[in-house]
Amino acid sequence: MHRISTQTMIAIDSPFFLQPEELPKQPDWSTIFGNDRPLALEIGCGIGDFVVKTAVDFPDLNFIALDFYNKGCYKSCRRVEKAGLDNVRVGRFEARQFIADYLQPGSLQKVFINCPDPWPKQRHRKRRLVQPAFVKFLADYLVPGGDFHFATDFDDYGIDVAGFMPQLDEFENCLTPDLYRHELANYHRTKYMLKFMAHGARIYFVHYRKAVSPLRLES
């Protein structure tokens, strides 16, 4: 007899949770947040520790925090409520689909991606979220001068992203002459990062900014 594993879904009734069935395509985010501040996006918010601390640092931005895991969204909403923030909304969505369906091109001031699944086996690495095609897709949704932050504890993933980013002419490196750093001032460490750092792992921080006038090579 085979046992079927099922995940118990936690009902999330927080006012800070984006209920998928109630969110219209291409919503008016100024109505949702009650103001017209620029938008920032965190992909893979986990338990919400990073987005809460960062939203405190940037009260002039509205943060959308996405995670695919129901429990993570629940904990993130609880953290937002406990912090008394009004500039964070949490949603359980697949990132690319959410961006295409619910955001307008040129609407994001910042994008944060912290420690996404590294898919460590060689045959699975094509499943990684942060690849050239995805970052170029993100570029369309960032404002000129908008920030792209990527962080990982997985050596190969960090080196790979740091290696392909200079090839994307939509972006400019904010860490020049370095392609990545293991320390980045004023960037909050997630609980996940701290856990791995305690065991000697290094974090790879990559920080680029969308070019105001991207360089296009003549054909």
PDB file of N, CA, C and O in Angstrom, residues 57-101:
ATOM      1  N   ASP A  57      13.459  49.797   6.051  1.00  0.00           N
ATOM      2  CA  ASP A  57      14.529  50.656   5.531  1.00  0.00           C
ATOM      3  C   ASP A  57      14.045  51.576   4.415  1.00  0.00           C
ATOM      4  O   ASP A  57      14.589  52.669   4.224  1.00  0.00           O
ATOM      5  N   PHE A  58      13.045  51.108   3.650  1.00  0.00           N
ATOM      6  CA  PHE A  58      12.575  51.869   2.493  1.00  0.00           C
ATOM      7  C   PHE A  58      11.070  52.135   2.613  1.00  0.00           C
ATOM      8  O   PHE A  58      10.256  51.544   1.877  1.00  0.00           O
ATOM      9  N   PRO A  59      10.676  53.018   3.525  1.00  0.00           N
ATOM     10  CA  PRO A  59       9.246  53.299   3.703  1.00  0.00           C
ATOM     11  C   PRO A  59       8.611  54.000   2.509  1.00  0.00           C
ATOM     12  O   PRO A  59       7.387  54.077   2.408  1.00  0.00           O
ATOM     13  N   ASP A  60       9.449  54.488   1.584  1.00  0.00           N
ATOM     14  CA  ASP A  60       8.931  55.172   0.399  1.00  0.00           C
ATOM     15  C   ASP A  60       8.673  54.207  -0.754  1.00  0.00           C
ATOM     16  O   ASP A  60       8.343  54.634  -1.866  1.00  0.00           O
ATOM     17  N   LEU A  61       8.824  52.895  -0.509  1.00  0.00           N
ATOM     18  CA  LEU A  61       8.541  51.881  -1.518  1.00  0.00           C
ATOM     19  C   LEU A  61       7.430  50.956  -1.039  1.00  0.00           C
ATOM     20  O   LEU A  61       7.288  50.704   0.161  1.00  0.00           O
ATOM     21  N   ASN A  62       6.666  50.429  -1.971  1.00  0.00           N
ATOM     22  CA  ASN A  62       5.685  49.387  -1.688  1.00  0.00           C
ATOM     23  C   ASN A  62       6.260  48.045  -2.121  1.00  0.00           C
ATOM     24  O   ASN A  62       6.687  47.896  -3.272  1.00  0.00           O
ATOM     25  N   PHE A  63       6.265  47.066  -1.216  1.00  0.00           N
ATOM     26  CA  PHE A  63       6.896  45.778  -1.463  1.00  0.00           C
ATOM     27  C   PHE A  63       5.858  44.691  -1.734  1.00  0.00           C
ATOM     28  O   PHE A  63       4.901  44.530  -0.982  1.00  0.00           O
ATOM     29  N   ILE A  64       6.089  43.943  -2.800  1.00  0.00           N
ATOM     30  CA  ILE A  64       5.327  42.731  -3.090  1.00  0.00           C
ATOM     31  C   ILE A  64       6.260  41.558  -2.843  1.00  0.00           C
ATOM     32  O   ILE A  64       7.333  41.476  -3.451  1.00  0.00           O
ATOM     33  N   ALA A  65       5.878  40.671  -1.927  1.00  0.00           N
ATOM     34  CA  ALA A  65       6.716  39.531  -1.559  1.00  0.00           C
ATOM     35  C   ALA A  65       6.032  38.247  -2.010  1.00  0.00           C
ATOM     36  O   ALA A  65       4.917  37.953  -1.587  1.00  0.00           O
ATOM     37  N   LEU A  66       6.700  37.493  -2.886  1.00  0.00           N
ATOM     38  CA  LEU A  66       6.120  36.268  -3.431  1.00  0.00           C
ATOM     39  C   LEU A  66       6.811  35.032  -2.871  1.00  0.00           C
ATOM     40  O   LEU A  66       8.027  35.023  -2.664  1.00  0.00           O
ATOM     41  N   ASP A  67       6.016  34.001  -2.646  1.00  0.00           N
ATOM     42  CA  ASP A  67       6.575  32.693  -2.341  1.00  0.00           C
ATOM     43  C   ASP A  67       5.579  31.641  -2.781  1.00  0.00           C
ATOM     44  O   ASP A  67       4.362  31.875  -2.741  1.00  0.00           O
ATOM     45  N   PHE A  68       6.088  30.499  -3.209  1.00  0.00           N
ATOM     46  CA  PHE A  68       5.206  29.444  -3.687  1.00  0.00           C
ATOM     47  C   PHE A  68       4.645  28.607  -2.545  1.00  0.00           C
ATOM     48  O   PHE A  68       3.656  27.904  -2.714  1.00  0.00           O
ATOM     49  N   TYR A  69       5.274  28.703  -1.356  1.00  0.00           N
ATOM     50  CA  TYR A  69       4.880  27.854  -0.238  1.00  0.00           C
ATOM     51  C   TYR A  69       3.873  28.549   0.660  1.00  0.00           C
ATOM     52  O   TYR A  69       4.100  29.656   1.143  1.00  0.00           O
ATOM     53  N   ASN A  70       2.778  27.876   0.885  1.00  0.00           N
ATOM     54  CA  ASN A  70       1.679  28.406   1.687  1.00  0.00           C
ATOM     55  C   ASN A  70       2.126  28.781   3.098  1.00  0.00           C
ATOM     56  O   ASN A  70       1.807  29.864   3.593  1.00  0.00           O
ATOM     57  N   LYS A  71       2.904  27.913   3.726  1.00  0.00           N
ATOM     58  CA  LYS A  71       3.333  28.172   5.101  1.00  0.00           C
ATOM     59  C   LYS A  71       4.235  29.401   5.166  1.00  0.00           C
ATOM     60  O   LYS A  71       4.158  30.190   6.108  1.00  0.00           O
ATOM     61  N   GLY A  72       5.095  29.575   4.164  1.00  0.00           N
ATOM     62  CA  GLY A  72       5.955  30.745   4.127  1.00  0.00           C
ATOM     63  C   GLY A  72       5.146  32.018   3.989  1.00  0.00           C
ATOM     64  O   GLY A  72       5.437  33.031   4.634  1.00  0.00           O
ATOM     65  N   CYS A  73       4.118  31.988   3.146  1.00  0.00           N
ATOM     66  CA  CYS A  73       3.254  33.167   2.982  1.00  0.00           C
ATOM     67  C   CYS A  73       2.532  33.490   4.286  1.00  0.00           C
ATOM     68  O   CYS A  73       2.402  34.665   4.659  1.00  0.00           O
ATOM     69  N   TYR A  74       2.069  32.445   4.972  1.00  0.00           N
ATOM     70  CA  TYR A  74       1.389  32.650   6.255  1.00  0.00           C
ATOM     71  C   TYR A  74       2.326  33.313   7.260  1.00  0.00           C
ATOM     72  O   TYR A  74       1.961  34.307   7.911  1.00  0.00           O
ATOM     73  N   LYS A  75       3.548  32.797   7.373  1.00  0.00           N
ATOM     74  CA  LYS A  75       4.503  33.362   8.333  1.00  0.00           C
ATOM     75  C   LYS A  75       4.919  34.772   7.927  1.00  0.00           C
ATOM     76  O   LYS A  75       5.119  35.637   8.788  1.00  0.00           O
ATOM     77  N   SER A  76       5.034  35.011   6.633  1.00  0.00           N
ATOM     78  CA  SER A  76       5.404  36.351   6.168  1.00  0.00           C
ATOM     79  C   SER A  76       4.324  37.364   6.540  1.00  0.00           C
ATOM     80  O   SER A  76       4.624  38.465   7.008  1.00  0.00           O
ATOM     81  N   CYS A  77       3.074  36.995   6.342  1.00  0.00           N
ATOM     82  CA  CYS A  77       1.967  37.895   6.710  1.00  0.00           C
ATOM     83  C   CYS A  77       1.978  38.186   8.203  1.00  0.00           C
ATOM     84  O   CYS A  77       1.748  39.340   8.623  1.00  0.00           O
ATOM     85  N   ARG A  78       2.247  37.170   9.012  1.00  0.00           N
ATOM     86  CA  ARG A  78       2.303  37.370  10.462  1.00  0.00           C
ATOM     87  C   ARG A  78       3.417  38.345  10.833  1.00  0.00           C
ATOM     88  O   ARG A  78       3.252  39.192  11.719  1.00  0.00           O
ATOM     89  N   ARG A  79       4.558  38.236  10.149  1.00  0.00           N
ATOM     90  CA  ARG A  79       5.669  39.158  10.421  1.00  0.00           C
ATOM     91  C   ARG A  79       5.309  40.593  10.019  1.00  0.00           C
ATOM     92  O   ARG A  79       5.661  41.542  10.727  1.00  0.00           O
ATOM     93  N   VAL A  80       4.651  40.725   8.899  1.00  0.00           N
ATOM     94  CA  VAL A  80       4.243  42.058   8.453  1.00  0.00           C
ATOM     95  C   VAL A  80       3.282  42.675   9.471  1.00  0.00           C
ATOM     96  O   VAL A  80       3.400  43.853   9.838  1.00  0.00           O
ATOM     97  N   GLU A  81       2.328  41.880   9.944  1.00  0.00           N
ATOM     98  CA  GLU A  81       1.363  42.364  10.933  1.00  0.00           C
ATOM     99  C   GLU A  81       2.063  42.761  12.232  1.00  0.00           C
ATOM    100  O   GLU A  81       1.786  43.832  12.801  1.00  0.00           O
ATOM    101  N   LYS A  82       2.977  41.919  12.689  1.00  0.00           N
ATOM    102  CA  LYS A  82       3.683  42.183  13.940  1.00  0.00           C
ATOM    103  C   LYS A  82       4.523  43.450  13.833  1.00  0.00           C
ATOM    104  O   LYS A  82       4.648  44.214  14.809  1.00  0.00           O
ATOM    105  N   ALA A  83       5.094  43.698  12.651  1.00  0.00           N
ATOM    106  CA  ALA A  83       5.932  44.881  12.450  1.00  0.00           C
ATOM    107  C   ALA A  83       5.105  46.150  12.253  1.00  0.00           C
ATOM    108  O   ALA A  83       5.653  47.255  12.273  1.00  0.00           O
ATOM    109  N   GLY A  84       3.814  45.995  12.041  1.00  0.00           N
ATOM    110  CA  GLY A  84       2.945  47.150  11.853  1.00  0.00           C
ATOM    111  C   GLY A  84       3.202  47.898  10.557  1.00  0.00           C
ATOM    112  O   GLY A  84       3.040  49.115  10.494  1.00  0.00           O
ATOM    113  N   LEU A  85       3.568  47.157   9.507  1.00  0.00           N
ATOM    114  CA  LEU A  85       3.885  47.782   8.221  1.00  0.00           C
ATOM    115  C   LEU A  85       2.650  47.877   7.333  1.00  0.00           C
ATOM    116  O   LEU A  85       1.797  46.983   7.350  1.00  0.00           O
ATOM    117  N   ASP A  86       2.584  48.932   6.531  1.00  0.00           N
ATOM    118  CA  ASP A  86       1.499  49.056   5.566  1.00  0.00           C
ATOM    119  C   ASP A  86       2.016  49.038   4.134  1.00  0.00           C
ATOM    120  O   ASP A  86       1.249  49.216   3.189  1.00  0.00           O
ATOM    121  N   ASN A  87       3.325  48.818   3.964  1.00  0.00           N
ATOM    122  CA  ASN A  87       3.915  48.871   2.620  1.00  0.00           C
ATOM    123  C   ASN A  87       4.405  47.516   2.128  1.00  0.00           C
ATOM    124  O   ASN A  87       5.316  47.428   1.299  1.00  0.00           O
ATOM    125  N   VAL A  88       3.775  46.431   2.622  1.00  0.00           N
ATOM    126  CA  VAL A  88       4.117  45.079   2.168  1.00  0.00           C
ATOM    127  C   VAL A  88       2.832  44.302   1.874  1.00  0.00           C
ATOM    128  O   VAL A  88       1.885  44.347   2.662  1.00  0.00           O
ATOM    129  N   ARG A  89       2.828  43.595   0.748  1.00  0.00           N
ATOM    130  CA  ARG A  89       1.780  42.637   0.439  1.00  0.00           C
ATOM    131  C   ARG A  89       2.456  41.326   0.065  1.00  0.00           C
ATOM    132  O   ARG A  89       3.509  41.317  -0.571  1.00  0.00           O
ATOM    133  N   VAL A  90       1.838  40.222   0.448  1.00  0.00           N
ATOM    134  CA  VAL A  90       2.413  38.887   0.265  1.00  0.00           C
ATOM    135  C   VAL A  90       1.510  38.088  -0.659  1.00  0.00           C
ATOM    136  O   VAL A  90       0.273  38.140  -0.542  1.00  0.00           O
ATOM    137  N   GLY A  91       2.105  37.334  -1.592  1.00  0.00           N
ATOM    138  CA  GLY A  91       1.300  36.536  -2.508  1.00  0.00           C
ATOM    139  C   GLY A  91       1.915  35.181  -2.787  1.00  0.00           C
ATOM    140  O   GLY A  91       3.138  35.037  -2.830  1.00  0.00           O
ATOM    141  N   ARG A  92       1.049  34.188  -2.962  1.00  0.00           N
ATOM    142  CA  ARG A  92       1.494  32.831  -3.314  1.00  0.00           C
ATOM    143  C   ARG A  92       1.287  32.645  -4.817  1.00  0.00           C
ATOM    144  O   ARG A  92       0.200  32.286  -5.283  1.00  0.00           O
ATOM    145  N   PHE A  93       2.344  32.921  -5.559  1.00  0.00           N
ATOM    146  CA  PHE A  93       2.288  32.871  -7.017  1.00  0.00           C
ATOM    147  C   PHE A  93       3.613  32.357  -7.565  1.00  0.00           C
ATOM    148  O   PHE A  93       4.656  32.508  -6.928  1.00  0.00           O
ATOM    149  N   GLU A  94       3.568  31.807  -8.770  1.00  0.00           N
ATOM    150  CA  GLU A  94       4.791  31.522  -9.513  1.00  0.00           C
ATOM    151  C   GLU A  94       5.281  32.850 -10.069  1.00  0.00           C
ATOM    152  O   GLU A  94       4.504  33.630 -10.631  1.00  0.00           O
ATOM    153  N   ALA A  95       6.570  33.128  -9.918  1.00  0.00           N
ATOM    154  CA  ALA A  95       7.098  34.467 -10.149  1.00  0.00           C
ATOM    155  C   ALA A  95       6.879  34.979 -11.565  1.00  0.00           C
ATOM    156  O   ALA A  95       6.360  36.080 -11.774  1.00  0.00           O
ATOM    157  N   ARG A  96       7.287  34.224 -12.570  1.00  0.00           N
ATOM    158  CA  ARG A  96       7.204  34.715 -13.948  1.00  0.00           C
ATOM    159  C   ARG A  96       5.753  34.992 -14.338  1.00  0.00           C
ATOM    160  O   ARG A  96       5.448  36.015 -14.965  1.00  0.00           O
ATOM    161  N   GLN A  97       4.852  34.089 -13.970  1.00  0.00           N
ATOM    162  CA  GLN A  97       3.448  34.275 -14.321  1.00  0.00           C
ATOM    163  C   GLN A  97       2.858  35.489 -13.621  1.00  0.00           C
ATOM    164  O   GLN A  97       2.093  36.250 -14.203  1.00  0.00           O
ATOM    165  N   PHE A  98       3.245  35.671 -12.345  1.00  0.00           N
ATOM    166  CA  PHE A  98       2.754  36.831 -11.602  1.00  0.00           C
ATOM    167  C   PHE A  98       3.206  38.123 -12.272  1.00  0.00           C
ATOM    168  O   PHE A  98       2.409  39.055 -12.461  1.00  0.00           O
ATOM    169  N   ILE A  99       4.472  38.193 -12.603  1.00  0.00           N
ATOM    170  CA  ILE A  99       5.006  39.411 -13.213  1.00  0.00           C
ATOM    171  C   ILE A  99       4.276  39.723 -14.513  1.00  0.00           C
ATOM    172  O   ILE A  99       3.859  40.860 -14.764  1.00  0.00           O
ATOM    173  N   ALA A 100       4.093  38.702 -15.357  1.00  0.00           N
ATOM    174  CA  ALA A 100       3.446  38.913 -16.648  1.00  0.00           C
ATOM    175  C   ALA A 100       1.976  39.306 -16.499  1.00  0.00           C
ATOM    176  O   ALA A 100       1.466  40.137 -17.258  1.00  0.00           O
ATOM    177  N   ASP A 101       1.293  38.723 -15.515  1.00  0.00           N
ATOM    178  CA  ASP A 101      -0.147  38.937 -15.369  1.00  0.00           C
ATOM    179  C   ASP A 101      -0.521  40.153 -14.535  1.00  0.00           C
ATOM    180  O   ASP A 101      -1.579  40.749 -14.742  1.00  0.00           O
TER     181      ASP A 101
END
